[in-house]
GROMACS .gro file of C-alpha atoms in nm:
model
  228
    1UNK     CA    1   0.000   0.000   0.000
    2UNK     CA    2   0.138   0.339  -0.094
    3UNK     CA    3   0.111   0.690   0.087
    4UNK     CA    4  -0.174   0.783  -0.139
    5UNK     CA    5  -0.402   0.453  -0.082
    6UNK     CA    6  -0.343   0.518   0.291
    7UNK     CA    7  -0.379   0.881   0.354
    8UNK     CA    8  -0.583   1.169   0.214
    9UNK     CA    9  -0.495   1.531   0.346
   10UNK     CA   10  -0.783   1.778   0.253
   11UNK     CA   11  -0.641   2.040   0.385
   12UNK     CA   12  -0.355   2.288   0.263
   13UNK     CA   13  -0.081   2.237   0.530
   14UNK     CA   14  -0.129   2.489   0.790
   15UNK     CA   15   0.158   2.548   1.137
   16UNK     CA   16  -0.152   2.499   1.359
   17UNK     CA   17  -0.156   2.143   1.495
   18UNK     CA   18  -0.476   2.174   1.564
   19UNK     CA   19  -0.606   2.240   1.208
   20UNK     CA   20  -0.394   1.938   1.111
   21UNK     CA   21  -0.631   1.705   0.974
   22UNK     CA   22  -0.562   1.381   0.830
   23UNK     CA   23  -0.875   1.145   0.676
   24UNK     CA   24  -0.759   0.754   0.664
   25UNK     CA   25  -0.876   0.582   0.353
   26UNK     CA   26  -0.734   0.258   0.432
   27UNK     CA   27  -0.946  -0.084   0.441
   28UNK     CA   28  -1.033  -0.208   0.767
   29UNK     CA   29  -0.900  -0.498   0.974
   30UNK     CA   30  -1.164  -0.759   1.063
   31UNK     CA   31  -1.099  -1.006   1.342
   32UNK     CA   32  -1.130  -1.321   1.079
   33UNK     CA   33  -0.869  -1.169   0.855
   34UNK     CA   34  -0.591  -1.186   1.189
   35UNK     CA   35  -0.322  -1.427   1.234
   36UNK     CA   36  -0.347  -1.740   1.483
   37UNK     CA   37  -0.057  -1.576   1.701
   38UNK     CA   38   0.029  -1.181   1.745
   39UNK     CA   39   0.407  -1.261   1.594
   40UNK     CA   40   0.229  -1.409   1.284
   41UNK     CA   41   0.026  -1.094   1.248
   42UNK     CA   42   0.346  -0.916   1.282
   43UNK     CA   43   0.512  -1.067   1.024
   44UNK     CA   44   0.251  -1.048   0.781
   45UNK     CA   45   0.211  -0.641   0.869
   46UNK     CA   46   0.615  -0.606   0.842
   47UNK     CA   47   0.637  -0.786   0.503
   48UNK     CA   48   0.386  -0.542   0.367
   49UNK     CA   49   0.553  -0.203   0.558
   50UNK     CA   50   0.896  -0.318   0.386
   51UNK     CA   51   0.825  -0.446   0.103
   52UNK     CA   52   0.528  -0.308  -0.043
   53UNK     CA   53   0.509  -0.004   0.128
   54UNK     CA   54   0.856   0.080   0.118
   55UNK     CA   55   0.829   0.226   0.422
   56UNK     CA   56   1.163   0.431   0.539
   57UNK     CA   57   1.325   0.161   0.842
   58UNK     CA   58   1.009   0.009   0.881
   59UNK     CA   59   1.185  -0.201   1.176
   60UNK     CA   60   1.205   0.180   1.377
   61UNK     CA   61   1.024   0.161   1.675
   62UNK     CA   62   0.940   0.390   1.995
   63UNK     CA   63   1.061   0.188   2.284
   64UNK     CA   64   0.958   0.336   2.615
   65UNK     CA   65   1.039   0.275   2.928
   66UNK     CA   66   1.009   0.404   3.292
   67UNK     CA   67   1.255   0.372   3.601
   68UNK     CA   68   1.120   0.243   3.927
   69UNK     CA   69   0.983   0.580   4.087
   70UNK     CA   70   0.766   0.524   3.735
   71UNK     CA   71   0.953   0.808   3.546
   72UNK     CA   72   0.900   0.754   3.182
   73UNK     CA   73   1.183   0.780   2.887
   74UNK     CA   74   1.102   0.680   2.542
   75UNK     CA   75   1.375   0.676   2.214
   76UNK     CA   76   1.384   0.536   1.842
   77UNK     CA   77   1.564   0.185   1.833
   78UNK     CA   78   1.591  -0.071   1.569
   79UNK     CA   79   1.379  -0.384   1.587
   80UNK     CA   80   1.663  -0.651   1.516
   81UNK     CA   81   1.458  -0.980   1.539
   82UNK     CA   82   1.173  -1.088   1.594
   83UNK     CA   83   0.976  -1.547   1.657
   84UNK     CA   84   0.700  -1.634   1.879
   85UNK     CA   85   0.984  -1.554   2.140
   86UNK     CA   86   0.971  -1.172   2.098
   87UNK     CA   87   1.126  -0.864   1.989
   88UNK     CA   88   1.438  -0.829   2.041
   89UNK     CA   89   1.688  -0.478   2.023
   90UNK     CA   90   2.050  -0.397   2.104
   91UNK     CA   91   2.192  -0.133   2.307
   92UNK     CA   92   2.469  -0.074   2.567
   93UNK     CA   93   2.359  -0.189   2.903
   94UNK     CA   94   2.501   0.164   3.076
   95UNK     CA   95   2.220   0.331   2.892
   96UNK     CA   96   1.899   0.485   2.964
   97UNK     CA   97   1.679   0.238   2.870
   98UNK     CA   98   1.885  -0.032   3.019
   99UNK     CA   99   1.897   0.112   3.347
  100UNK     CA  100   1.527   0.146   3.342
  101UNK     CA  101   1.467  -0.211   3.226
  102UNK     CA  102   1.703  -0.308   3.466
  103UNK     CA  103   1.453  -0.174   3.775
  104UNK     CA  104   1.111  -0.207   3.591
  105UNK     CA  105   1.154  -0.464   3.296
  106UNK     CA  106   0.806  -0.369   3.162
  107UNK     CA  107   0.827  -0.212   2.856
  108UNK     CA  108   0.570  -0.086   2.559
  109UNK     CA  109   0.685  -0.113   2.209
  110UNK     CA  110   0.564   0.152   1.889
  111UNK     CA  111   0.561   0.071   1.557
  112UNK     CA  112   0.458   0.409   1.416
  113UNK     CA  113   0.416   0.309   1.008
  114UNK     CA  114   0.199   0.681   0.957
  115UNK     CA  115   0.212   0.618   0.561
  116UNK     CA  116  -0.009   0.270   0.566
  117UNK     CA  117  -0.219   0.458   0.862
  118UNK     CA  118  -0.102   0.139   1.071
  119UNK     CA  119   0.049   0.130   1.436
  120UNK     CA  120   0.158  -0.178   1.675
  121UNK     CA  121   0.209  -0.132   1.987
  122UNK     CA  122   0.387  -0.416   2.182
  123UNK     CA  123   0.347  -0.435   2.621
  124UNK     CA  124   0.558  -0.656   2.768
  125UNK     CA  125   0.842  -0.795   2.988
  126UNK     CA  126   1.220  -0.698   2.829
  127UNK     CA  127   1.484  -0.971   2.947
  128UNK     CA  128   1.838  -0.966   2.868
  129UNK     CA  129   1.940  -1.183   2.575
  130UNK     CA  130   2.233  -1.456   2.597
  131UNK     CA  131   2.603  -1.385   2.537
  132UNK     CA  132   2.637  -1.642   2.254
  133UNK     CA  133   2.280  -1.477   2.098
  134UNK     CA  134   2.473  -1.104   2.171
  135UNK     CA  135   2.783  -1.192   2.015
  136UNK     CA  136   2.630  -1.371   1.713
  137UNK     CA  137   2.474  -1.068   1.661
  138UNK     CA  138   2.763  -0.794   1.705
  139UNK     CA  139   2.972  -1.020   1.427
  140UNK     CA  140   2.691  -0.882   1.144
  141UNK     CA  141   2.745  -0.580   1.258
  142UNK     CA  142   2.956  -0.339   0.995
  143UNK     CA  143   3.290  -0.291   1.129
  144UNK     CA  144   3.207   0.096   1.205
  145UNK     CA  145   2.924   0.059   1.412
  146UNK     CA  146   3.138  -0.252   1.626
  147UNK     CA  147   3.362   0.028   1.682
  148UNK     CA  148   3.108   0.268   1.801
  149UNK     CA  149   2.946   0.032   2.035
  150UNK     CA  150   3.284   0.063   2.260
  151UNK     CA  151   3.355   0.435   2.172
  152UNK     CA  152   3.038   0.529   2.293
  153UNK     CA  153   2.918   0.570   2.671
  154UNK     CA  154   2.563   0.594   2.556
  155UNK     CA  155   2.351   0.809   2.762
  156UNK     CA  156   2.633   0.986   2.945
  157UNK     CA  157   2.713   1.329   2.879
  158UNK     CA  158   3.011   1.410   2.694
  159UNK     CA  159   3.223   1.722   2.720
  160UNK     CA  160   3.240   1.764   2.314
  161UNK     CA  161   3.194   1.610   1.997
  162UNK     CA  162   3.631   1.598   1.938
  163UNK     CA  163   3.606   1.350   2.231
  164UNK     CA  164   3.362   1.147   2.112
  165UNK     CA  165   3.567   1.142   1.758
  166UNK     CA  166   3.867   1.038   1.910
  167UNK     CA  167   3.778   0.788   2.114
  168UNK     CA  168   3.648   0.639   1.769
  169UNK     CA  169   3.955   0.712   1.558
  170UNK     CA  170   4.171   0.535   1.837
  171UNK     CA  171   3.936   0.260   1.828
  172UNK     CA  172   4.000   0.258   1.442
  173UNK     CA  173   4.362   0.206   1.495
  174UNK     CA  174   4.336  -0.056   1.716
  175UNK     CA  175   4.106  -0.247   1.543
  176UNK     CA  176   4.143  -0.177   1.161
  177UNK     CA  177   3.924  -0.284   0.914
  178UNK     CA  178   3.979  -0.648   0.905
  179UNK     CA  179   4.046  -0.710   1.246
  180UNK     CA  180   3.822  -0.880   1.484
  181UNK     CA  181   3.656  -0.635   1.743
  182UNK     CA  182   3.588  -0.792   2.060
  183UNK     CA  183   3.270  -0.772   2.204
  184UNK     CA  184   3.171  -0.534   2.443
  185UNK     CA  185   3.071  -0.652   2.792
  186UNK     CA  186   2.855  -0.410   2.849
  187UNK     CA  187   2.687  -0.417   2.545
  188UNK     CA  188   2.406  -0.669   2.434
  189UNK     CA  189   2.027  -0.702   2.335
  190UNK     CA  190   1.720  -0.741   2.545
  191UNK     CA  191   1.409  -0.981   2.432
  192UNK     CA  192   1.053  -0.824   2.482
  193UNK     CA  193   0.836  -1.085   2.541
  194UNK     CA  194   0.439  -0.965   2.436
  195UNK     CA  195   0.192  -0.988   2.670
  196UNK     CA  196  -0.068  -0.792   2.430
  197UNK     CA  197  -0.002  -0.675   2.102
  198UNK     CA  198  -0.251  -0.423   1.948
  199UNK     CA  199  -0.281  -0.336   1.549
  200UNK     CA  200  -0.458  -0.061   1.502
  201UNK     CA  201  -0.576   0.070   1.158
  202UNK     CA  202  -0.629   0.434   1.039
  203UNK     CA  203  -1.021   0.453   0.930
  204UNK     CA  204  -1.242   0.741   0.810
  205UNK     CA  205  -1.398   0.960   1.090
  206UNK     CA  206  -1.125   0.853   1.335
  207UNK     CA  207  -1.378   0.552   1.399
  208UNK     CA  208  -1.039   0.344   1.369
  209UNK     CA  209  -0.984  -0.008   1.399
  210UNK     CA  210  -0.811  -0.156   1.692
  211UNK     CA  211  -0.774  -0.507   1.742
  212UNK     CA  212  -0.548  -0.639   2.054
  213UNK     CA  213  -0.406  -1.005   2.076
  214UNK     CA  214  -0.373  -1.073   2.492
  215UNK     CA  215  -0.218  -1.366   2.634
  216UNK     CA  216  -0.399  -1.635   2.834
  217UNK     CA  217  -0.238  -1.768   3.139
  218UNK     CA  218  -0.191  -2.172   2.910
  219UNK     CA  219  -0.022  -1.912   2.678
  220UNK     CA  220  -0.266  -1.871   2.426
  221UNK     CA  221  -0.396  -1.549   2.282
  222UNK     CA  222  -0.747  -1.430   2.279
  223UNK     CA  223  -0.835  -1.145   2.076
  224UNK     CA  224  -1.024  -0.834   2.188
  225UNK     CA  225  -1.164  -0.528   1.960
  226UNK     CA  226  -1.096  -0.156   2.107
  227UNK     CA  227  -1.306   0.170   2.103
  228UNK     CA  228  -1.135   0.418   1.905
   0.00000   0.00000   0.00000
């Protein structure tokens, strides 16, 4: 589905946000057209947002998260997997988000594909993923980006940019291209295990549909529609 099929603006663009106005053309989503299993569902919506959409990084998603006094934090990160397991996403473990996981491991997931007038939104339970998984991983990483997972204390505040670009280019010269970059130890992914995943799709009159998959306690999924 393109922008067009999607998405019909009928107004002329205007600063105001609140003469923004957006009317969603899109089909709807019926509750026999869904997937047995929320991950199923996933993958069929993914397949479309990459490749017939063409969506820019359809695997961008909000991840939020909130630290145990309840504070909430939320950032862009790159789905890198996903099975009937999870999702899972990398990121140093001195970070934001990983401190936050590491007192509150609920987290909420945001799949934000405006274009198809489509949005998932994963809750769930973020656990750290294996060392062997983690390293697996970082070896499919470019070289560059292997180097910037050690040059960078992620979340901490740095005095300057010429720091930051130094660390890196010392990096560089340790490891050149070529060269195998060791692993960081604090670096590594975390698995967010669903425990309801909702697909919601753009309709006309904001009378959207919103379809949630929740998870029994046998770990089955039962499927409940949502007021717009």
């Amino acid at each position: 589905m393109g922008q067009d099929d999607g998405v019909t603006d009928r107004d002329a663009v205007s600063p105001d946000p609140a003469a923004m106005r957006k009317q969603y053309r899109a089909a709807g989503l019926a509750e026999d057209e869904l997937a047995a299993t929320p991950l199923e569902q996933f993958a069929r919506w993914f397949k479309q947002a990459a490749s017939e959409a063409h969506l820019f990084e359809p695997n961008a998603m909000v991840v939020s998260t909130a630290d145990a006094e309840g504070r909430p934090s939320s950032r862009t990160v790159l789905l890198k997997q996903f099975d009937e397991q999870g999702f899972v996403f990398y990121t140093n473990y001195d970070s934001q988000k990983a401190r936050d996981l590491a007192e509150n491991p609920y987290v909420s997931l945001l799949f934000p594909w405006h274009p198809m007038a489509r949005q998932v939104i994963v809750r769930g339970v973020a656990r750290r993923t294996g060392r062997d998984e983690t390293a697996a991983y970082f070896r499919t990483r470019p070289h560059g980006s292997q180097l910037g997972a050690w040059a960078s204390a992620q979340s901490q505040v740095v005095p300057t940019r010429a720091e930051l670009d130094a660390s890196y280019a010392e990096l560089s010269a340790r490891y050149p291209q070529g060269e195998q970059v060791p692993v960081p130890p604090h670096w590594g992914g975390f698995r967010v295990a669903p425990q309801s995943v909702e697909f919601w799709q753009g309709r006309e009159n904001r009378l959207h549909d919103r379809l949630r998959y929740v998870t029994r306690p046998d770990g089955s999924w039962r499927v409940e529609r949502l007021s717009p």
